[in-house]
Amino acid sequence: MRLSVIGTGYLGAVHAACMAHLGHDVRAYDVDANKISLLSSGVSPFYEPGFEELLQSALSSGRLRFTLNVEEALANATVHFVCVGTPQLPGSDAADIQYVDNAVKLIAASADTPGLIVGKSTVPVGTAQRLAEELAARPSAPALEIAWNPEFLREGKAIEDTLRPNRLVFGVDSEHAEKVLLQVYGTLIDEGIPHVTTDLPTSEMVKVAANSFLATKISFINAMAEVCELVGADVVTLANALGYDDRIGSRFLTAGLGFGGGCLPKDIRAFSARAGELGASDSLRFLHEVDKINVRRREKAVAAASALVGGEFLGKNVAVLGAAFKPNSDDVRDSPALNVAASMHLRGADVRVHDPKAIPNARARFPTLTYCEDVEKACRDVDLIVLATEWEEYCNIDPLAFRSIVRAPRLLDTRNAIDREYWAGAGWLVHALGRRPLTPHIDASQERL
Ligand code: UDX
């Protein structure tokens, strides 16, 4: 099938390459000349495991092209995917949907073939219905219809989530629209990927409800962590025990620094704002609490760091390991790690930040922090190491070797990611959020002297 993709950010670029991989003929359009030039030459503008290989193979198959020319992107396409951003409006919790509106207008004005406009962007519930009504009120030649097909991709797992999603959701207004979507995703459906066909508002609800549930699950376990700390209980053991109950499940129950990134924080705020517009503020009031618990994690981490260095950051060197909002990503949007680093820096600490992939993006956002390309360099002579993003390489650090390069062997694990017994046994004072601090000792098995 000939498909167009409007918007080549994270979602659009991955979607375009995956659709070409599935055998479709795809033209992807963006207004950003730099992005189009990078993508056209097989270079990813962002870090995503496996994406560059997929992109290059799709380009060399001849089934994928990137263009700055919208007519070229839309020509002969029967399906147009809208993959533009819906950022938070400045000074408000609501989503800015001008890019979605503009994309639909652009398609309506320039498409040369009857087709289906398929929204993938996360939008306030009711947007698809409004767009459908607007399209119907301005009958275009050729005829165009709206459908919604929310994406659930996680950064770091974007290819897997697009090619092997847990489910496909089709919000449609007609049997024809459903038939087109079944054809687009035919290969995945034949492989047994479940699909749910529903109306437009329900499809939009699935996305915001899923993100709200995930955010709530994380804040739930973080609220438990707050109580655990007060009573001397252990949140990791608690989560483990809870997870055996398959009604609860063990995933998304890792307590720590909480959620960040370009989706969960903004999506729960936009959903609450939309509920307010719909007169349903009470129904989603709990999301405000979810947000508050999440923001509090960053403050708790800074307080724990402060306590570990004796209550005073001035004159203290602190290494922050991780800048991305989660591992396997170079995305620093609303990154809890950077927030904690910036906060300690403001309080007078000499903060050195390391990240395997996100330093350029972090430096652009927080230029006054010190960045180190090398973990060892970041940790040299520090009074405290704060593990803020659980990249695998940090979990493999040798605590004995690092003990000899720091000024004081103290570790704050804000992600409950490292083997704290092992670190404590190598002479480190270890504090993990939601757990009792471990005092340093030297395990005979670890002592090399
Ligand atoms: C999320 C949704 O998972 C995805 O379905 C949606 O399409 C977009 O938003 P993403 O933002 O890529 O994806 O990240 P995700 O893996 O969901 O993690 C979000 C944040 O929660 C990260 O900061 C992560 O560190 C944090 N997190 C996750 C926890 O603090 N604890 C957990 O147990 C899980």
Short mmCIF file of C-alpha atoms and ligand atoms in Angstrom, two decimals:
data_model
loop_
_atom_site.label_atom_id
_atom_site.label_comp_id
_atom_site.label_asym_id
_atom_site.label_seq_id
_atom_site.Cartn_x
_atom_site.Cartn_y
_atom_site.Cartn_z
CA MET A 1 0.00 0.00 0.00
CA ARG A 2 1.16 3.60 -0.54
CA LEU A 3 1.30 5.34 2.82
CA SER A 4 2.27 8.85 3.87
CA VAL A 5 3.58 9.71 7.33
CA ILE A 6 3.28 13.30 8.51
CA GLY A 7 5.87 14.18 11.16
CA THR A 8 9.19 12.35 11.50
CA GLY A 9 9.90 12.76 15.21
CA TYR A 10 10.42 9.72 17.36
CA LEU A 11 7.02 8.21 16.58
CA GLY A 12 6.82 9.13 12.89
CA ALA A 13 10.34 8.09 11.93
CA VAL A 14 10.03 4.70 13.67
CA HIS A 15 6.52 4.13 12.30
CA ALA A 16 7.58 5.02 8.74
CA ALA A 17 10.56 2.63 8.81
CA CYS A 18 8.48 -0.16 10.37
CA MET A 19 5.70 0.24 7.80
CA ALA A 20 8.28 0.01 4.98
CA HIS A 21 9.72 -3.06 6.73
CA LEU A 22 6.24 -4.61 6.58
CA GLY A 23 6.28 -4.14 2.80
CA HIS A 24 4.44 -0.83 2.35
CA ASP A 25 5.62 1.97 0.10
CA VAL A 26 6.11 4.91 2.48
CA ARG A 27 6.79 8.64 1.99
CA ALA A 28 7.46 10.55 5.21
CA TYR A 29 7.18 14.33 5.42
CA ASP A 30 8.50 16.85 7.92
CA VAL A 31 9.20 20.61 7.94
CA ASP A 32 12.56 20.09 9.67
CA ALA A 33 15.19 20.05 6.89
CA ASN A 34 17.91 18.75 9.18
CA LYS A 35 15.82 15.75 10.28
CA ILE A 36 14.83 14.92 6.70
CA SER A 37 18.43 15.13 5.53
CA LEU A 38 19.71 12.88 8.36
CA LEU A 39 16.94 10.32 7.94
CA SER A 40 17.36 10.29 4.13
CA SER A 41 21.01 9.43 4.56
CA GLY A 42 20.22 6.62 7.01
CA VAL A 43 21.27 8.47 10.15
CA SER A 44 18.96 8.54 13.15
CA PRO A 45 18.43 11.97 14.77
CA PHE A 46 17.88 10.18 18.11
CA TYR A 47 19.23 7.11 19.87
CA GLU A 48 16.99 4.08 19.60
CA PRO A 49 18.41 0.54 19.66
CA GLY A 50 17.99 -1.15 16.26
CA PHE A 51 16.45 1.85 14.54
CA GLU A 52 19.36 2.90 12.34
CA GLU A 53 19.74 -0.63 10.94
CA LEU A 54 16.02 -0.83 10.19
CA LEU A 55 16.08 2.65 8.63
CA GLN A 56 19.00 1.81 6.35
CA SER A 57 17.48 -1.46 5.22
CA ALA A 58 14.11 0.25 4.52
CA LEU A 59 15.87 3.02 2.54
CA SER A 60 17.87 0.57 0.48
CA SER A 61 14.73 -1.48 -0.27
CA GLY A 62 13.44 1.66 -2.05
CA ARG A 63 10.19 1.46 -0.06
CA LEU A 64 10.97 4.43 2.20
CA ARG A 65 11.60 8.06 1.29
CA PHE A 66 11.77 11.20 3.39
CA THR A 67 10.77 14.53 1.91
CA LEU A 68 10.23 18.22 2.69
CA ASN A 69 7.65 18.35 -0.10
CA VAL A 70 4.17 17.56 1.18
CA GLU A 71 2.68 16.94 -2.31
CA GLU A 72 5.37 14.35 -2.94
CA ALA A 73 4.60 12.65 0.39
CA LEU A 74 0.85 12.56 -0.20
CA ALA A 75 0.83 11.67 -3.92
CA ASN A 76 -1.16 8.46 -4.58
CA ALA A 77 -1.21 7.56 -0.87
CA THR A 78 -4.41 5.92 0.35
CA VAL A 79 -3.47 6.06 4.05
CA HIS A 80 -1.97 9.11 5.80
CA PHE A 81 -0.53 8.63 9.28
CA VAL A 82 -0.49 11.73 11.47
CA CYS A 83 2.50 11.41 13.81
CA VAL A 84 3.11 15.01 14.89
CA GLY A 85 3.77 16.07 18.49
CA THR A 86 1.18 17.25 21.02
CA PRO A 87 3.37 19.08 23.58
CA GLN A 88 2.14 20.66 26.79
CA LEU A 89 0.86 24.20 26.15
CA PRO A 90 3.13 26.76 27.84
CA GLY A 91 1.57 27.90 31.13
CA SER A 92 -1.10 25.21 31.02
CA ASP A 93 -1.54 21.46 31.60
CA ALA A 94 -3.49 21.04 28.37
CA ALA A 95 -2.03 19.60 25.18
CA ASP A 96 -1.19 21.83 22.24
CA ILE A 97 -2.91 20.17 19.28
CA GLN A 98 -2.19 22.80 16.64
CA TYR A 99 0.23 20.45 14.83
CA VAL A 100 -2.42 17.74 14.56
CA ASP A 101 -4.99 20.24 13.28
CA ASN A 102 -2.51 21.63 10.76
CA ALA A 103 -1.49 18.17 9.55
CA VAL A 104 -5.11 17.22 8.87
CA LYS A 105 -5.71 20.54 7.06
CA LEU A 106 -2.58 19.99 5.00
CA ILE A 107 -3.68 16.51 3.96
CA ALA A 108 -7.19 17.76 3.14
CA ALA A 109 -5.72 20.53 0.99
CA SER A 110 -3.09 18.48 -0.85
CA ALA A 111 -4.17 14.81 -1.09
CA ASP A 112 -4.77 13.70 -4.67
CA THR A 113 -6.44 10.34 -3.98
CA PRO A 114 -9.38 9.26 -1.76
CA GLY A 115 -7.93 8.01 1.48
CA LEU A 116 -7.94 7.44 5.22
CA ILE A 117 -6.28 9.88 7.63
CA VAL A 118 -5.07 7.85 10.62
CA GLY A 119 -4.14 9.77 13.76
CA LYS A 120 -1.41 8.23 15.91
CA SER A 121 -0.61 11.27 18.07
CA THR A 122 -1.90 11.31 21.66
CA VAL A 123 -4.75 13.83 21.70
CA PRO A 124 -7.42 15.11 24.08
CA VAL A 125 -10.43 12.79 23.94
CA GLY A 126 -12.90 14.12 21.39
CA THR A 127 -10.30 15.47 18.96
CA ALA A 128 -10.81 12.74 16.35
CA GLN A 129 -14.59 13.23 16.36
CA ARG A 130 -14.14 16.99 15.95
CA LEU A 131 -11.71 16.50 13.08
CA ALA A 132 -14.11 14.06 11.42
CA GLU A 133 -16.93 16.60 11.70
CA GLU A 134 -14.72 19.38 10.34
CA LEU A 135 -13.72 17.21 7.38
CA ALA A 136 -17.36 16.36 6.71
CA ALA A 137 -18.33 20.04 6.86
CA ARG A 138 -15.74 20.93 4.22
CA PRO A 139 -16.23 18.08 1.78
CA SER A 140 -12.95 17.68 0.00
CA ALA A 141 -12.29 16.16 -3.36
CA PRO A 142 -10.94 13.49 -3.12
CA ALA A 143 -12.93 12.02 -0.21
CA LEU A 144 -11.06 11.62 3.06
CA GLU A 145 -12.07 9.89 6.28
CA ILE A 146 -10.61 9.96 9.82
CA ALA A 147 -9.56 7.01 11.96
CA TRP A 148 -7.51 6.83 15.16
CA ASN A 149 -4.82 4.24 15.84
CA PRO A 150 -2.97 5.20 19.03
CA GLU A 151 0.64 4.13 19.49
CA PHE A 152 1.94 2.55 22.67
CA LEU A 153 5.62 2.53 21.88
CA ARG A 154 8.19 2.80 24.61
CA GLU A 155 11.44 4.57 23.92
CA GLY A 156 14.26 2.06 23.87
CA LYS A 157 11.82 -0.65 22.70
CA ALA A 158 10.19 1.31 19.87
CA ILE A 159 10.86 -1.19 17.07
CA GLU A 160 9.64 -4.16 19.08
CA ASP A 161 6.56 -2.23 20.22
CA THR A 162 5.70 -1.27 16.62
CA LEU A 163 6.37 -4.62 14.97
CA ARG A 164 5.19 -6.81 17.86
CA PRO A 165 2.72 -4.64 19.79
CA ASN A 166 0.66 -6.06 22.67
CA ARG A 167 -2.42 -4.97 20.75
CA LEU A 168 -3.61 -2.78 17.92
CA VAL A 169 -6.45 -0.36 18.54
CA PHE A 170 -8.53 0.92 15.64
CA GLY A 171 -10.90 3.84 16.27
CA VAL A 172 -13.15 4.03 13.21
CA ASP A 173 -16.34 5.57 11.90
CA SER A 174 -17.01 3.04 9.14
CA GLU A 175 -16.45 -0.55 8.06
CA HIS A 176 -14.34 0.74 5.20
CA ALA A 177 -11.90 2.42 7.61
CA GLU A 178 -11.58 -0.81 9.62
CA LYS A 179 -10.94 -2.78 6.42
CA VAL A 180 -8.15 -0.37 5.42
CA LEU A 181 -6.47 -0.66 8.83
CA LEU A 182 -6.76 -4.46 8.78
CA GLN A 183 -4.97 -4.34 5.43
CA VAL A 184 -2.23 -1.97 6.67
CA TYR A 185 -1.49 -4.23 9.63
CA GLY A 186 -2.33 -7.51 7.82
CA THR A 187 1.09 -9.05 8.49
CA LEU A 188 0.89 -8.38 12.24
CA ILE A 189 -2.70 -9.58 12.50
CA ASP A 190 -1.77 -12.79 10.65
CA GLU A 191 0.96 -13.28 13.24
CA GLY A 192 -1.71 -13.26 15.95
CA ILE A 193 -1.37 -9.70 17.32
CA PRO A 194 -4.76 -8.94 18.93
CA HIS A 195 -6.73 -5.99 17.60
CA VAL A 196 -9.63 -4.06 19.07
CA THR A 197 -11.92 -2.11 16.76
CA THR A 198 -13.96 0.61 18.38
CA ASP A 199 -15.29 4.15 17.94
CA LEU A 200 -13.10 7.26 17.77
CA PRO A 201 -13.40 8.47 21.41
CA THR A 202 -12.84 5.00 22.88
CA SER A 203 -9.63 4.61 20.87
CA GLU A 204 -8.35 7.94 22.20
CA MET A 205 -9.35 6.90 25.73
CA VAL A 206 -7.36 3.65 25.48
CA LYS A 207 -4.13 5.58 25.08
CA VAL A 208 -4.62 8.11 27.86
CA ALA A 209 -6.09 5.49 30.20
CA ALA A 210 -3.12 3.16 29.60
CA ASN A 211 -0.62 5.91 30.37
CA SER A 212 -2.62 7.01 33.43
CA PHE A 213 -2.66 3.44 34.73
CA LEU A 214 1.09 3.01 34.25
CA ALA A 215 1.83 6.35 35.93
CA THR A 216 -0.50 5.43 38.80
CA LYS A 217 1.22 2.07 39.26
CA ILE A 218 4.62 3.75 39.52
CA SER A 219 3.37 6.41 41.94
CA PHE A 220 1.60 3.73 43.98
CA ILE A 221 4.83 1.86 44.65
CA ASN A 222 6.63 5.15 45.26
CA ALA A 223 4.01 6.11 47.84
CA MET A 224 4.65 2.72 49.46
CA ALA A 225 8.38 3.54 49.41
CA GLU A 226 7.70 6.71 51.40
CA VAL A 227 5.89 4.70 54.08
CA CYS A 228 8.51 1.91 54.00
CA GLU A 229 11.22 4.42 54.82
CA LEU A 230 9.28 5.60 57.87
CA VAL A 231 8.66 2.15 59.30
CA GLY A 232 11.97 0.56 58.32
CA ALA A 233 10.35 -1.75 55.73
CA ASP A 234 11.82 -2.67 52.36
CA VAL A 235 9.99 -1.52 49.21
CA VAL A 236 11.84 -3.90 46.85
CA THR A 237 10.79 -6.95 48.85
CA LEU A 238 7.30 -5.49 49.12
CA ALA A 239 7.04 -5.03 45.32
CA ASN A 240 8.39 -8.51 44.76
CA ALA A 241 5.80 -10.03 47.07
CA LEU A 242 2.97 -7.96 45.56
CA GLY A 243 4.02 -8.96 42.05
CA TYR A 244 3.35 -12.67 42.69
CA ASP A 245 -0.34 -11.81 42.75
CA ASP A 246 -1.14 -11.96 39.07
CA ARG A 247 -4.02 -9.54 39.54
CA ILE A 248 -1.34 -6.97 40.42
CA GLY A 249 1.63 -8.16 38.35
CA SER A 250 5.26 -7.31 38.94
CA ARG A 251 5.92 -4.94 36.02
CA PHE A 252 6.02 -1.17 36.54
CA LEU A 253 6.45 -1.68 40.26
CA THR A 254 10.04 -0.48 40.54
CA ALA A 255 10.16 2.20 43.19
CA GLY A 256 12.71 4.98 42.87
CA LEU A 257 13.00 8.32 41.18
CA GLY A 258 9.67 8.05 39.36
CA PHE A 259 8.62 8.65 35.81
CA GLY A 260 9.76 11.28 33.35
CA GLY A 261 10.08 11.59 29.59
CA GLY A 262 7.99 13.14 26.88
CA CYS A 263 4.83 11.09 27.50
CA LEU A 264 3.68 10.01 30.97
CA PRO A 265 4.04 13.38 32.81
CA LYS A 266 2.52 15.45 30.00
CA ASP A 267 -0.18 12.91 29.14
CA ILE A 268 -1.60 12.61 32.66
CA ARG A 269 -1.67 16.41 32.96
CA ALA A 270 -3.37 16.84 29.60
CA PHE A 271 -5.90 14.13 30.48
CA SER A 272 -6.75 15.90 33.76
CA ALA A 273 -7.06 19.22 31.93
CA ARG A 274 -9.40 17.61 29.38
CA ALA A 275 -11.47 16.07 32.19
CA GLY A 276 -11.83 19.58 33.62
CA GLU A 277 -13.15 20.85 30.28
CA LEU A 278 -15.62 17.94 30.17
CA GLY A 279 -16.87 18.62 33.72
CA ALA A 280 -15.24 15.45 35.07
CA SER A 281 -12.49 16.94 37.24
CA ASP A 282 -13.51 14.75 40.20
CA SER A 283 -13.08 11.56 38.17
CA LEU A 284 -9.41 12.25 37.51
CA ARG A 285 -8.45 14.18 40.63
CA PHE A 286 -6.32 11.20 41.71
CA LEU A 287 -3.99 11.89 38.76
CA HIS A 288 -2.99 15.14 40.42
CA GLU A 289 -1.89 13.09 43.45
CA VAL A 290 -0.05 10.66 41.15
CA ASP A 291 1.80 13.64 39.68
CA LYS A 292 2.57 15.07 43.15
CA ILE A 293 3.98 11.77 44.44
CA ASN A 294 6.11 11.58 41.31
CA VAL A 295 7.53 15.10 41.66
CA ARG A 296 8.18 14.44 45.36
CA ARG A 297 10.53 11.55 44.43
CA ARG A 298 13.01 14.04 43.01
CA GLU A 299 12.88 16.14 46.20
CA LYS A 300 13.30 12.99 48.33
CA ALA A 301 16.34 11.95 46.30
CA VAL A 302 17.97 15.36 46.80
CA ALA A 303 17.18 15.22 50.54
CA ALA A 304 18.70 11.72 50.77
CA ALA A 305 21.80 12.91 48.88
CA SER A 306 22.11 15.89 51.19
CA ALA A 307 21.88 13.67 54.29
CA LEU A 308 24.58 11.37 52.87
CA VAL A 309 27.02 14.26 52.45
CA GLY A 310 26.37 15.61 55.94
CA GLY A 311 23.58 18.09 55.17
CA GLU A 312 25.64 20.55 53.16
CA PHE A 313 26.31 20.39 49.40
CA LEU A 314 28.70 23.34 49.29
CA GLY A 315 32.24 22.09 48.75
CA LYS A 316 31.06 18.54 47.94
CA ASN A 317 31.71 16.70 44.69
CA VAL A 318 28.84 14.56 43.45
CA ALA A 319 28.75 12.22 40.44
CA VAL A 320 25.35 11.71 38.86
CA LEU A 321 25.23 8.55 36.78
CA GLY A 322 22.56 8.95 34.11
CA ALA A 323 20.94 11.93 32.43
CA ALA A 324 18.35 10.25 30.19
CA PHE A 325 14.84 9.80 31.63
CA LYS A 326 15.39 6.06 31.35
CA PRO A 327 18.08 3.70 30.07
CA ASN A 328 18.52 2.91 26.35
CA SER A 329 17.36 6.38 25.39
CA ASP A 330 19.03 9.75 24.82
CA ASP A 331 15.81 11.57 25.69
CA VAL A 332 16.20 14.06 28.56
CA ARG A 333 12.71 15.58 28.43
CA ASP A 334 11.47 15.95 32.01
CA SER A 335 14.30 13.67 33.11
CA PRO A 336 14.23 12.99 36.86
CA ALA A 337 18.01 12.37 36.74
CA LEU A 338 18.80 15.81 35.36
CA ASN A 339 16.33 17.44 37.67
CA VAL A 340 18.14 15.95 40.68
CA ALA A 341 21.56 16.89 39.23
CA ALA A 342 20.48 20.50 38.61
CA SER A 343 18.95 20.77 42.06
CA MET A 344 22.16 19.63 43.83
CA HIS A 345 24.19 21.97 41.61
CA LEU A 346 21.95 24.89 42.61
CA ARG A 347 22.57 24.03 46.27
CA GLY A 348 26.30 24.35 45.79
CA ALA A 349 27.51 20.85 44.91
CA ASP A 350 30.10 20.37 42.19
CA VAL A 351 28.06 17.97 40.06
CA ARG A 352 29.55 15.83 37.27
CA VAL A 353 27.04 14.07 35.07
CA HIS A 354 27.73 10.98 33.01
CA ASP A 355 25.44 9.28 30.50
CA PRO A 356 26.35 6.81 27.73
CA LYS A 357 24.10 8.50 25.13
CA ALA A 358 22.33 11.59 26.44
CA ILE A 359 25.15 14.06 27.14
CA PRO A 360 24.59 16.25 24.03
CA ASN A 361 20.86 16.57 24.77
CA ALA A 362 21.52 17.13 28.48
CA ARG A 363 24.12 19.80 27.80
CA ALA A 364 21.70 21.66 25.53
CA ARG A 365 19.12 21.74 28.33
CA PHE A 366 21.40 22.27 31.35
CA PRO A 367 24.57 23.92 29.99
CA THR A 368 25.92 24.90 33.42
CA LEU A 369 26.35 21.31 34.67
CA THR A 370 29.68 19.53 34.16
CA TYR A 371 29.53 16.53 31.83
CA CYS A 372 32.02 13.64 31.67
CA GLU A 373 32.27 11.18 28.80
CA ASP A 374 33.94 8.69 31.11
CA VAL A 375 32.29 7.16 34.22
CA GLU A 376 35.55 6.86 36.08
CA LYS A 377 36.38 10.51 35.45
CA ALA A 378 32.92 11.53 36.69
CA CYS A 379 33.45 9.60 39.92
CA ARG A 380 37.02 10.64 40.67
CA ASP A 381 37.31 12.38 44.08
CA VAL A 382 33.56 12.54 44.69
CA ASP A 383 31.88 12.54 48.08
CA LEU A 384 28.83 10.77 46.69
CA ILE A 385 27.71 8.81 43.62
CA VAL A 386 24.05 9.14 42.72
CA LEU A 387 22.79 6.43 40.39
CA ALA A 388 19.94 8.23 38.61
CA THR A 389 19.29 6.22 35.42
CA GLU A 390 19.77 2.46 35.50
CA TRP A 391 21.96 1.95 32.42
CA GLU A 392 23.35 -1.58 32.46
CA GLU A 393 26.94 -0.39 32.50
CA TYR A 394 26.39 1.27 35.89
CA CYS A 395 25.07 -1.98 37.35
CA ASN A 396 28.34 -3.61 36.24
CA ILE A 397 30.66 -1.12 37.93
CA ASP A 398 33.25 -2.79 40.16
CA PRO A 399 32.68 -1.24 43.61
CA LEU A 400 36.12 -2.27 44.86
CA ALA A 401 37.91 -0.53 41.99
CA PHE A 402 35.75 2.58 42.36
CA ARG A 403 36.31 2.75 46.11
CA SER A 404 39.91 3.66 45.43
CA ILE A 405 39.05 6.63 43.16
CA VAL A 406 36.36 8.40 45.20
CA ARG A 407 36.86 10.73 48.15
CA ALA A 408 34.20 8.93 50.20
CA PRO A 409 32.56 5.60 49.26
CA ARG A 410 28.89 6.58 49.42
CA LEU A 411 26.24 5.55 46.91
CA LEU A 412 22.65 6.71 46.53
CA ASP A 413 20.77 4.27 44.30
CA THR A 414 17.64 6.14 43.23
CA ARG A 415 16.52 3.34 40.88
CA ASN A 416 16.93 0.28 43.08
CA ALA A 417 19.11 -1.13 40.36
CA ILE A 418 22.43 -2.14 41.86
CA ASP A 419 23.35 -5.11 44.03
CA ARG A 420 23.54 -3.12 47.25
CA GLU A 421 24.75 -6.01 49.42
CA TYR A 422 27.68 -6.39 47.05
CA TRP A 423 28.50 -2.68 47.19
CA ALA A 424 28.17 -2.54 50.98
CA GLY A 425 30.42 -5.59 51.16
CA ALA A 426 33.01 -3.67 49.19
CA GLY A 427 33.10 -0.95 51.81
CA TRP A 428 30.39 1.42 50.53
CA LEU A 429 27.69 3.20 52.49
CA VAL A 430 24.67 2.44 50.33
CA HIS A 431 21.30 4.15 50.46
CA ALA A 432 18.57 2.96 48.07
CA LEU A 433 15.25 4.84 48.02
CA GLY A 434 12.56 3.02 50.00
CA ARG A 435 15.04 0.73 51.76
CA ARG A 436 17.07 0.85 54.94
CA PRO A 437 20.59 2.21 54.41
CA LEU A 438 23.31 -0.44 54.41
CA THR A 439 26.45 0.22 56.37
CA PRO A 440 29.79 -0.46 54.78
CA HIS A 441 31.79 -3.54 55.63
CA ILE A 442 34.37 -5.60 53.86
CA ASP A 443 33.33 -9.08 52.74
CA ALA A 444 36.27 -11.43 52.89
CA SER A 445 35.25 -12.78 49.47
CA GLN A 446 35.60 -9.33 47.95
CA GLU A 447 38.79 -8.22 49.64
CA ARG A 448 41.63 -8.40 47.16
CA LEU A 449 44.42 -7.06 49.31
C1 UDX B 1 5.44 5.41 27.90
C2 UDX B 1 4.48 4.22 27.76
O1 UDX B 1 5.07 3.07 28.38
C3 UDX B 1 4.19 3.94 26.30
O2 UDX B 1 3.26 2.88 26.16
C4 UDX B 1 3.64 5.21 25.68
O3 UDX B 1 3.36 5.02 24.31
C5 UDX B 1 4.60 6.37 25.86
O4 UDX B 1 4.89 6.55 27.25
P1 UDX B 1 8.08 5.76 27.68
O5 UDX B 1 7.84 7.20 28.02
O6 UDX B 1 9.00 5.44 26.56
O7 UDX B 1 6.69 5.04 27.32
O8 UDX B 1 8.69 5.08 28.97
P2 UDX B 1 8.30 3.94 30.01
O9 UDX B 1 9.09 2.71 29.74
O10 UDX B 1 6.84 3.79 30.11
O11 UDX B 1 8.87 4.59 31.36
C6 UDX B 1 8.40 5.86 31.79
C7 UDX B 1 9.11 6.32 33.03
O12 UDX B 1 8.71 5.55 34.15
C8 UDX B 1 10.64 6.24 32.98
O13 UDX B 1 11.16 7.45 33.52
C9 UDX B 1 10.97 5.06 33.87
O14 UDX B 1 12.24 5.19 34.48
C10 UDX B 1 9.84 5.14 34.90
N1 UDX B 1 9.52 3.85 35.54
C11 UDX B 1 9.07 2.79 34.79
C12 UDX B 1 9.63 3.70 36.91
O15 UDX B 1 10.00 4.65 37.63
N2 UDX B 1 9.29 2.52 37.50
C13 UDX B 1 8.85 1.44 36.79
O16 UDX B 1 8.57 0.40 37.38
C14 UDX B 1 8.75 1.59 35.39
#
